[in-house]
mmCIF file of C-alpha atoms in Angstrom:
data_model
loop_
_atom_site.group_PDB
_atom_site.id
_atom_site.type_symbol
_atom_site.label_atom_id
_atom_site.label_comp_id
_atom_site.label_asym_id
_atom_site.label_seq_id
_atom_site.Cartn_x
_atom_site.Cartn_y
_atom_site.Cartn_z
ATOM 1 C CA MET A 1 150.107 64.572 31.792
ATOM 2 C CA ASP A 2 148.717 65.812 28.887
ATOM 3 C CA CYS A 3 147.169 69.328 28.350
ATOM 4 C CA ASN A 4 143.534 69.694 29.067
ATOM 5 C CA ARG A 5 143.160 71.554 25.741
ATOM 6 C CA CYS A 6 145.134 69.352 23.200
ATOM 7 C CA ASP A 7 147.140 66.283 23.318
ATOM 8 C CA GLU A 8 150.416 68.150 23.778
ATOM 9 C CA GLU A 9 152.514 67.269 27.124
ATOM 10 C CA ALA A 10 151.423 69.850 29.852
ATOM 11 C CA VAL A 11 154.162 72.115 31.376
ATOM 12 C CA MET A 12 152.290 73.259 34.235
ATOM 13 C CA HIS A 13 149.564 72.429 36.797
ATOM 14 C CA ALA A 14 147.553 75.123 38.210
ATOM 15 C CA ALA A 15 145.990 73.546 41.454
ATOM 16 C CA TYR A 16 143.657 76.436 41.878
ATOM 17 C CA SER A 17 141.894 75.627 38.596
ATOM 18 C CA GLY A 18 142.794 72.093 38.117
ATOM 19 C CA GLN A 19 143.957 72.567 34.757
ATOM 20 C CA HIS A 20 147.137 71.198 33.142
ATOM 21 C CA LEU A 21 148.319 73.225 30.156
ATOM 22 C CA CYS A 22 150.986 72.887 27.535
ATOM 23 C CA ALA A 23 153.517 75.650 26.909
ATOM 24 C CA ASP A 24 150.902 77.107 24.146
ATOM 25 C CA HIS A 25 148.138 77.158 25.932
ATOM 26 C CA PHE A 26 149.625 78.365 29.390
ATOM 27 C CA ARG A 27 151.268 81.418 27.375
ATOM 28 C CA GLU A 28 147.761 82.030 25.979
ATOM 29 C CA SER A 29 146.187 81.725 29.372
ATOM 30 C CA VAL A 30 148.573 84.310 31.092
ATOM 31 C CA GLU A 31 148.207 86.912 28.161
ATOM 32 C CA LYS A 32 144.552 86.382 28.218
ATOM 33 C CA ARG A 33 144.538 87.335 32.164
ATOM 34 C CA VAL A 34 146.731 90.293 31.389
ATOM 35 C CA ARG A 35 144.582 91.606 28.665
ATOM 36 C CA ARG A 36 141.313 91.025 30.594
ATOM 37 C CA ARG A 37 142.701 93.219 33.525
ATOM 38 C CA VAL A 38 143.412 95.854 31.244
ATOM 39 C CA ARG A 39 139.978 95.886 29.954
ATOM 40 C CA ARG A 40 138.546 95.445 33.476
ATOM 41 C CA ASP A 41 140.583 98.361 34.862
ATOM 42 C CA ASP A 42 139.438 100.745 31.894
ATOM 43 C CA LEU A 43 142.943 101.316 31.150
ATOM 44 C CA VAL A 44 142.387 102.547 27.504
ATOM 45 C CA PRO A 45 140.290 105.731 27.498
ATOM 46 C CA HIS A 46 137.528 105.901 24.827
ATOM 47 C CA ASP A 47 138.643 109.052 23.705
ATOM 48 C CA ALA A 48 142.180 107.809 23.252
ATOM 49 C CA THR A 49 143.008 108.327 19.330
ATOM 50 C CA PRO A 50 146.307 107.990 17.042
ATOM 51 C CA GLU A 51 146.356 111.693 17.167
ATOM 52 C CA ASN A 52 145.820 112.012 20.957
ATOM 53 C CA PRO A 53 147.857 108.870 21.986
ATOM 54 C CA GLN A 54 148.004 107.641 25.493
ATOM 55 C CA THR A 55 151.651 107.373 27.060
ATOM 56 C CA TRP A 56 152.112 104.469 29.334
ATOM 57 C CA VAL A 57 155.351 104.356 31.255
ATOM 58 C CA ILE A 58 156.341 100.968 32.678
ATOM 59 C CA GLY A 59 158.604 100.568 35.580
ATOM 60 C CA LEU A 60 160.864 98.284 33.988
ATOM 61 C CA SER A 61 163.507 96.739 36.501
ATOM 62 C CA GLY A 62 164.676 93.679 34.525
ATOM 63 C CA GLY A 63 163.241 91.297 36.833
ATOM 64 C CA LYS A 64 160.674 88.359 35.528
ATOM 65 C CA ASP A 65 157.382 90.477 36.497
ATOM 66 C CA SER A 66 158.144 93.926 34.491
ATOM 67 C CA VAL A 67 159.879 92.125 31.824
ATOM 68 C CA VAL A 68 156.658 89.878 31.067
ATOM 69 C CA LEU A 69 154.240 92.753 31.529
ATOM 70 C CA THR A 70 156.280 94.814 29.026
ATOM 71 C CA GLN A 71 156.388 91.716 26.691
ATOM 72 C CA ILE A 72 152.777 91.022 26.873
ATOM 73 C CA LEU A 73 151.872 94.787 26.527
ATOM 74 C CA ASP A 74 153.860 95.436 23.500
ATOM 75 C CA GLU A 75 152.602 92.295 21.804
ATOM 76 C CA THR A 76 149.216 93.712 22.602
ATOM 77 C CA PHE A 77 149.526 97.195 21.743
ATOM 78 C CA ALA A 78 152.565 97.439 19.259
ATOM 79 C CA ALA A 79 150.208 97.692 16.418
ATOM 80 C CA ASP A 80 148.008 100.292 18.012
ATOM 81 C CA PRO A 81 148.776 103.905 17.286
ATOM 82 C CA ARG A 82 146.877 104.925 20.684
ATOM 83 C CA ILE A 83 149.196 103.597 23.031
ATOM 84 C CA GLU A 84 152.895 104.427 23.401
ATOM 85 C CA LEU A 85 155.045 102.161 25.811
ATOM 86 C CA VAL A 86 157.965 103.797 27.302
ATOM 87 C CA GLY A 87 160.268 101.651 29.591
ATOM 88 C CA LEU A 88 161.558 103.389 32.960
ATOM 89 C CA THR A 89 164.567 101.685 34.510
ATOM 90 C CA ILE A 90 165.745 102.841 38.112
ATOM 91 C CA HIS A 91 169.183 102.078 39.062
ATOM 92 C CA GLU A 92 169.638 102.444 42.793
ATOM 93 C CA GLY A 93 173.689 101.915 43.068
ATOM 94 C CA ILE A 94 173.843 98.111 44.321
ATOM 95 C CA GLU A 95 176.963 96.374 42.977
ATOM 96 C CA GLY A 96 176.581 93.326 40.865
ATOM 97 C CA TYR A 97 172.713 93.554 41.055
ATOM 98 C CA ARG A 98 171.189 96.084 39.236
ATOM 99 C CA ASP A 99 173.953 96.420 36.607
ATOM 100 C CA LYS A 100 172.828 92.979 35.238
ATOM 101 C CA SER A 101 169.030 93.597 35.405
ATOM 102 C CA LEU A 102 169.801 96.849 33.434
ATOM 103 C CA GLU A 103 171.412 94.586 30.774
ATOM 104 C CA ALA A 104 168.229 92.727 30.530
ATOM 105 C CA CYS A 105 166.217 95.990 30.422
ATOM 106 C CA VAL A 106 168.201 97.395 27.500
ATOM 107 C CA ALA A 107 168.162 94.048 25.695
ATOM 108 C CA LEU A 108 164.227 93.986 25.796
ATOM 109 C CA ALA A 109 163.894 97.470 24.975
ATOM 110 C CA GLU A 110 165.929 97.173 21.892
ATOM 111 C CA ASP A 111 164.401 93.857 21.068
ATOM 112 C CA LEU A 112 160.776 95.275 21.311
ATOM 113 C CA GLY A 113 161.851 98.643 19.520
ATOM 114 C CA ILE A 114 160.381 100.780 22.629
ATOM 115 C CA ARG A 115 161.767 103.887 24.113
ATOM 116 C CA HIS A 116 163.818 103.178 27.279
ATOM 117 C CA GLU A 117 164.710 105.773 30.177
ATOM 118 C CA VAL A 118 167.199 105.024 32.958
ATOM 119 C CA ALA A 119 167.150 106.892 36.073
ATOM 120 C CA THR A 120 169.911 106.480 38.767
ATOM 121 C CA TYR A 121 170.043 107.346 42.653
ATOM 122 C CA GLU A 122 173.549 108.516 42.287
ATOM 123 C CA ASP A 123 172.660 111.195 39.489
ATOM 124 C CA GLU A 124 169.319 112.172 41.139
ATOM 125 C CA PHE A 125 170.478 112.367 44.812
ATOM 126 C CA GLY A 126 173.988 111.504 45.093
ATOM 127 C CA ILE A 127 173.882 108.443 46.748
ATOM 128 C CA ARG A 128 174.022 104.817 46.217
ATOM 129 C CA MET A 129 172.039 102.331 47.941
ATOM 130 C CA ASP A 130 175.386 100.073 49.099
ATOM 131 C CA ASP A 131 176.319 103.164 50.892
ATOM 132 C CA VAL A 132 173.034 103.754 52.464
ATOM 133 C CA VAL A 133 172.671 100.533 53.878
ATOM 134 C CA GLU A 134 176.226 100.723 55.419
ATOM 135 C CA ASP A 135 175.629 104.209 57.070
ATOM 136 C CA ASP A 136 171.837 103.479 57.860
ATOM 137 C CA PRO A 137 171.381 106.708 59.869
ATOM 138 C CA GLU A 138 167.688 106.114 60.497
ATOM 139 C CA ASN A 139 168.168 102.407 61.686
ATOM 140 C CA MET A 140 165.668 101.104 59.058
ATOM 141 C CA ALA A 141 165.546 98.281 56.773
ATOM 142 C CA ALA A 142 167.145 98.758 53.406
ATOM 143 C CA CYS A 143 163.701 98.532 51.622
ATOM 144 C CA ALA A 144 162.344 101.586 53.658
ATOM 145 C CA TYR A 145 164.938 103.861 52.453
ATOM 146 C CA CYS A 146 164.782 102.476 48.749
ATOM 147 C CA GLY A 147 160.971 102.318 48.486
ATOM 148 C CA VAL A 148 160.892 106.096 49.193
ATOM 149 C CA PHE A 149 163.679 106.915 46.618
ATOM 150 C CA ARG A 150 162.273 104.618 43.977
ATOM 151 C CA ARG A 151 158.756 105.805 44.345
ATOM 152 C CA ASP A 152 159.917 109.399 44.135
ATOM 153 C CA LEU A 153 161.634 108.788 40.961
ATOM 154 C CA LEU A 154 158.827 106.770 39.344
ATOM 155 C CA SER A 155 156.639 109.390 39.862
ATOM 156 C CA LYS A 156 159.016 112.189 39.006
ATOM 157 C CA TYR A 157 159.911 110.770 35.535
ATOM 158 C CA ALA A 158 156.219 109.818 34.961
ATOM 159 C CA ASP A 159 155.502 113.639 35.110
ATOM 160 C CA GLU A 160 158.368 114.497 32.968
ATOM 161 C CA LEU A 161 157.407 111.854 30.386
ATOM 162 C CA GLU A 162 153.880 113.028 30.325
ATOM 163 C CA ALA A 163 152.725 109.835 31.259
ATOM 164 C CA ASP A 164 149.033 108.933 31.323
ATOM 165 C CA LEU A 165 149.580 105.817 33.316
ATOM 166 C CA LEU A 166 152.430 104.442 35.309
ATOM 167 C CA LEU A 167 152.373 100.606 35.220
ATOM 168 C CA THR A 168 154.276 98.045 37.390
ATOM 169 C CA GLY A 169 154.631 94.306 37.371
ATOM 170 C CA HIS A 170 153.373 93.525 40.619
ATOM 171 C CA ASN A 171 151.694 89.810 40.488
ATOM 172 C CA LEU A 172 148.963 87.892 42.359
ATOM 173 C CA ASP A 173 151.463 87.079 45.341
ATOM 174 C CA ASP A 174 152.593 90.514 45.826
ATOM 175 C CA GLU A 175 148.918 92.190 45.810
ATOM 176 C CA ALA A 176 147.826 89.148 48.225
ATOM 177 C CA GLN A 177 150.474 89.888 50.632
ATOM 178 C CA THR A 178 149.881 93.599 50.607
ATOM 179 C CA ALA A 179 145.996 93.040 51.158
ATOM 180 C CA LEU A 180 146.716 90.472 53.804
ATOM 181 C CA MET A 181 148.980 92.838 55.635
ATOM 182 C CA ASN A 182 146.759 96.031 55.300
ATOM 183 C CA PHE A 183 143.906 93.977 56.685
ATOM 184 C CA LEU A 184 145.831 92.268 59.689
ATOM 185 C CA GLU A 185 147.023 95.996 60.715
ATOM 186 C CA GLY A 186 143.330 97.114 60.494
ATOM 187 C CA ASP A 187 144.472 99.923 58.249
ATOM 188 C CA ILE A 188 141.014 100.406 56.580
ATOM 189 C CA GLU A 189 142.243 103.911 55.133
ATOM 190 C CA GLN A 190 144.918 102.429 53.661
ATOM 191 C CA MET A 191 142.907 99.951 51.771
ATOM 192 C CA ALA A 192 140.729 102.794 50.238
ATOM 193 C CA LYS A 193 144.013 104.620 49.270
ATOM 194 C CA HIS A 194 145.122 101.402 47.639
ATOM 195 C CA PHE A 195 142.147 101.138 45.748
ATOM 196 C CA ASP A 196 142.319 104.715 44.427
ATOM 197 C CA ALA A 197 145.941 104.616 43.954
ATOM 198 C CA SER A 198 146.281 101.539 41.663
ATOM 199 C CA LEU A 199 143.662 98.838 42.296
ATOM 200 C CA GLY A 200 140.566 100.214 41.175
ATOM 201 C CA PRO A 201 139.145 100.765 37.591
ATOM 202 C CA LEU A 202 140.214 104.208 36.533
ATOM 203 C CA SER A 203 136.742 105.086 36.285
ATOM 204 C CA GLU A 204 135.847 104.256 39.747
ATOM 205 C CA ARG A 205 138.651 105.802 41.711
ATOM 206 C CA SER A 206 138.415 109.093 43.665
ATOM 207 C CA GLU A 207 140.485 111.675 41.268
ATOM 208 C CA GLN A 208 143.726 112.326 42.499
ATOM 209 C CA GLU A 209 144.948 114.978 39.945
ATOM 210 C CA GLU A 210 148.577 115.690 41.747
ATOM 211 C CA PHE A 211 149.780 111.928 40.667
ATOM 212 C CA VAL A 212 149.862 110.025 37.576
ATOM 213 C CA PRO A 213 147.615 107.093 37.941
ATOM 214 C CA ARG A 214 149.086 103.948 38.352
ATOM 215 C CA ALA A 215 147.913 100.333 37.230
ATOM 216 C CA LYS A 216 149.085 96.656 37.964
ATOM 217 C CA PRO A 217 147.806 94.658 35.004
ATOM 218 C CA LEU A 218 149.927 91.531 35.991
ATOM 219 C CA ARG A 219 148.090 91.283 39.158
ATOM 220 C CA ASP A 220 145.888 88.165 38.327
ATOM 221 C CA VAL A 221 148.809 85.989 37.583
ATOM 222 C CA PRO A 222 150.513 83.941 40.589
ATOM 223 C CA GLU A 223 154.459 84.632 40.801
ATOM 224 C CA LYS A 224 155.535 81.204 39.681
ATOM 225 C CA GLU A 225 153.352 81.555 36.529
ATOM 226 C CA VAL A 226 155.332 84.597 35.768
ATOM 227 C CA ALA A 227 158.578 82.982 35.843
ATOM 228 C CA LEU A 228 157.394 80.058 33.876
ATOM 229 C CA TYR A 229 156.139 82.456 31.231
ATOM 230 C CA ALA A 230 159.699 84.301 31.199
ATOM 231 C CA HIS A 231 161.329 81.052 30.877
ATOM 232 C CA ILE A 232 159.255 79.597 28.120
ATOM 233 C CA ASN A 233 159.475 82.602 26.089
ATOM 234 C CA ASP A 234 163.304 82.900 26.866
ATOM 235 C CA LEU A 235 162.932 86.463 27.986
ATOM 236 C CA PRO A 236 165.900 88.307 29.130
ATOM 237 C CA ALA A 237 164.808 88.507 32.519
ATOM 238 C CA HIS A 238 167.339 88.834 35.690
ATOM 239 C CA ILE A 239 165.771 86.558 38.096
ATOM 240 C CA THR A 240 167.615 87.171 41.545
ATOM 241 C CA GLU A 241 166.759 88.661 44.665
ATOM 242 C CA CYS A 242 168.353 91.849 45.820
ATOM 243 C CA PRO A 243 171.183 91.423 48.281
ATOM 244 C CA HIS A 244 169.641 94.009 50.514
ATOM 245 C CA ALA A 245 165.689 92.666 50.796
ATOM 246 C CA SER A 246 165.147 92.410 54.460
ATOM 247 C CA GLU A 247 161.283 93.150 54.621
ATOM 248 C CA ALA A 248 160.892 90.737 57.650
ATOM 249 C CA TYR A 249 156.917 91.228 58.176
ATOM 250 C CA ARG A 250 156.188 90.803 54.470
ATOM 251 C CA GLY A 251 158.473 87.621 54.365
ATOM 252 C CA GLU A 252 156.175 86.239 57.270
ATOM 253 C CA ILE A 253 153.233 87.116 55.205
ATOM 254 C CA GLN A 254 154.678 85.352 52.308
ATOM 255 C CA GLN A 255 155.240 82.211 53.898
ATOM 256 C CA LEU A 256 151.638 82.108 55.523
ATOM 257 C CA LEU A 257 150.292 82.528 52.002
ATOM 258 C CA TYR A 258 152.377 79.809 50.570
ATOM 259 C CA ASP A 259 151.454 77.577 53.099
ATOM 260 C CA LEU A 260 147.646 78.505 52.841
ATOM 261 C CA GLU A 261 147.925 78.006 49.049
ATOM 262 C CA GLU A 262 149.290 74.715 49.543
ATOM 263 C CA ASN A 263 146.688 73.424 51.607
ATOM 264 C CA HIS A 264 143.699 75.402 50.184
ATOM 265 C CA PRO A 265 144.354 76.325 46.483
ATOM 266 C CA GLY A 266 142.868 79.440 45.432
ATOM 267 C CA THR A 267 143.394 81.468 48.643
ATOM 268 C CA ARG A 268 145.359 84.112 47.043
ATOM 269 C CA HIS A 269 142.712 84.689 44.548
ATOM 270 C CA SER A 270 139.873 84.998 46.827
ATOM 271 C CA ILE A 271 141.804 87.231 49.074
ATOM 272 C CA LEU A 272 142.560 89.785 46.309
ATOM 273 C CA SER A 273 139.111 89.480 45.135
ATOM 274 C CA GLY A 274 137.436 90.204 48.334
ATOM 275 C CA TYR A 275 139.985 92.825 49.417
ATOM 276 C CA GLU A 276 139.470 94.698 45.805
ATOM 277 C CA ASP A 277 135.440 94.749 46.663
ATOM 278 C CA LEU A 278 136.220 95.979 50.362
ATOM 279 C CA ALA A 279 138.671 98.409 49.345
ATOM 280 C CA GLY A 280 136.444 99.867 46.772
ATOM 281 C CA ILE A 281 133.652 100.167 49.536
ATOM 282 C CA LEU A 282 135.929 101.957 51.676
ATOM 283 C CA SER A 283 137.114 104.206 48.797
ATOM 284 C CA THR A 284 133.533 105.260 48.432
ATOM 285 C CA ALA A 285 133.337 105.897 52.368
ATOM 286 C CA PHE A 286 136.157 107.962 52.335
ATOM 287 C CA SER A 287 135.469 109.858 49.323
ATOM 288 C CA GLY A 288 133.448 112.574 51.149
ATOM 289 C CA ASP A 289 136.427 113.588 53.469
ATOM 290 C CA ASP A 290 138.579 116.411 52.727
ATOM 291 C CA GLY A 291 141.538 114.181 52.635
ATOM 292 C CA ALA A 292 145.179 114.731 53.122
ATOM 293 C CA ASP A 293 146.455 118.368 53.422
ATOM 294 C CA LEU A 294 148.643 118.061 50.217
ATOM 295 C CA ARG A 295 151.280 120.816 49.738
ATOM 296 C CA ASP A 296 154.686 121.257 47.930
ATOM 297 C CA CYS A 297 157.835 120.384 49.610
ATOM 298 C CA VAL A 298 159.807 123.286 50.602
ATOM 299 C CA GLU A 299 162.962 121.454 49.526
ATOM 300 C CA CYS A 300 162.222 119.828 46.371
ATOM 301 C CA GLY A 301 158.573 120.966 45.447
ATOM 302 C CA SER A 302 157.087 117.522 45.239
ATOM 303 C CA THR A 303 153.680 116.686 46.582
ATOM 304 C CA THR A 304 153.728 115.632 50.199
ATOM 305 C CA THR A 305 151.565 115.891 53.145
ATOM 306 C CA ARG A 306 154.755 117.286 55.365
ATOM 307 C CA GLU A 307 156.502 120.405 54.990
ATOM 308 C CA VAL A 308 159.551 118.534 53.862
ATOM 309 C CA CYS A 309 158.807 115.210 52.112
ATOM 310 C CA ARG A 310 159.739 111.912 53.469
ATOM 311 C CA LYS A 311 162.452 111.728 50.620
ATOM 312 C CA CYS A 312 164.386 114.858 51.377
ATOM 313 C CA SER A 313 164.406 114.101 55.196
ATOM 314 C CA LEU A 314 165.959 111.009 54.337
ATOM 315 C CA LEU A 315 168.328 112.676 52.273
ATOM 316 C CA GLU A 316 169.334 115.043 54.836
ATOM 317 C CA SER A 317 169.738 112.446 57.180
ATOM 318 C CA LEU A 318 172.309 110.601 54.827
ATOM 319 C CA ALA A 319 174.269 113.975 54.430
#
């Protein structure tokens, strides 16, 4: 099958749009969607100047999503003195997994010439995820522990690096799954928080001075297209699943969306588009509330709604 835009052989077919694209036009399509999202989410402020540049910290795991995001953002802003990119890799302490993806992060950062920082659970918390999974004092899935520790370190280092934005490589599948989970759980307050934390344009979010704003410029691109982009561009992505991954409910939602997308192409786009509109309305509805009672954790000083933050309480149970 030939590309719809030229006579070259197509490398992909997007059922949701009907398009067949060759390698060059596919690459152009992905990059266009990421750059359009950057514009729509108002990520580059009007007052950014070479004298007052923005620092964007990217959660660089070494997987396909974060590697593709970093590559595209570098191509977009490498010659723009208003934007400085910093890669931040979190090493959880998973034997044979994160070591290989860290190599991919180092290789990419060196190739692009961007600053790269590494933080480890072992150095920061005195733990390794392999040991946490074995002990499991809270009888929880590994992802429940890891998510708390990872979010804490991303926030901590974003603060220390004086970041203006913290960017993550969440793709369309990731965000459509989260949207559907929040809807099925009837958690409208979480939808509003999702909008203000990472979905809404920066100009439309409720102010959250306690946290570095987050953004997800890759969220219009399906997961398989992210993987194909990484392959076509021969990027040093470590494409393998974490050996401790065990989010059972999300897995069910993922399979449900696969089936719906197969039978009804465009389902993921429709879910996320409608969800973003709904989350924006809910954010406005909740904006008059006093919100959560934020305070400093008595153990580590991080911002939390509890006397002792979730991270510190988990670390105490692991001690």
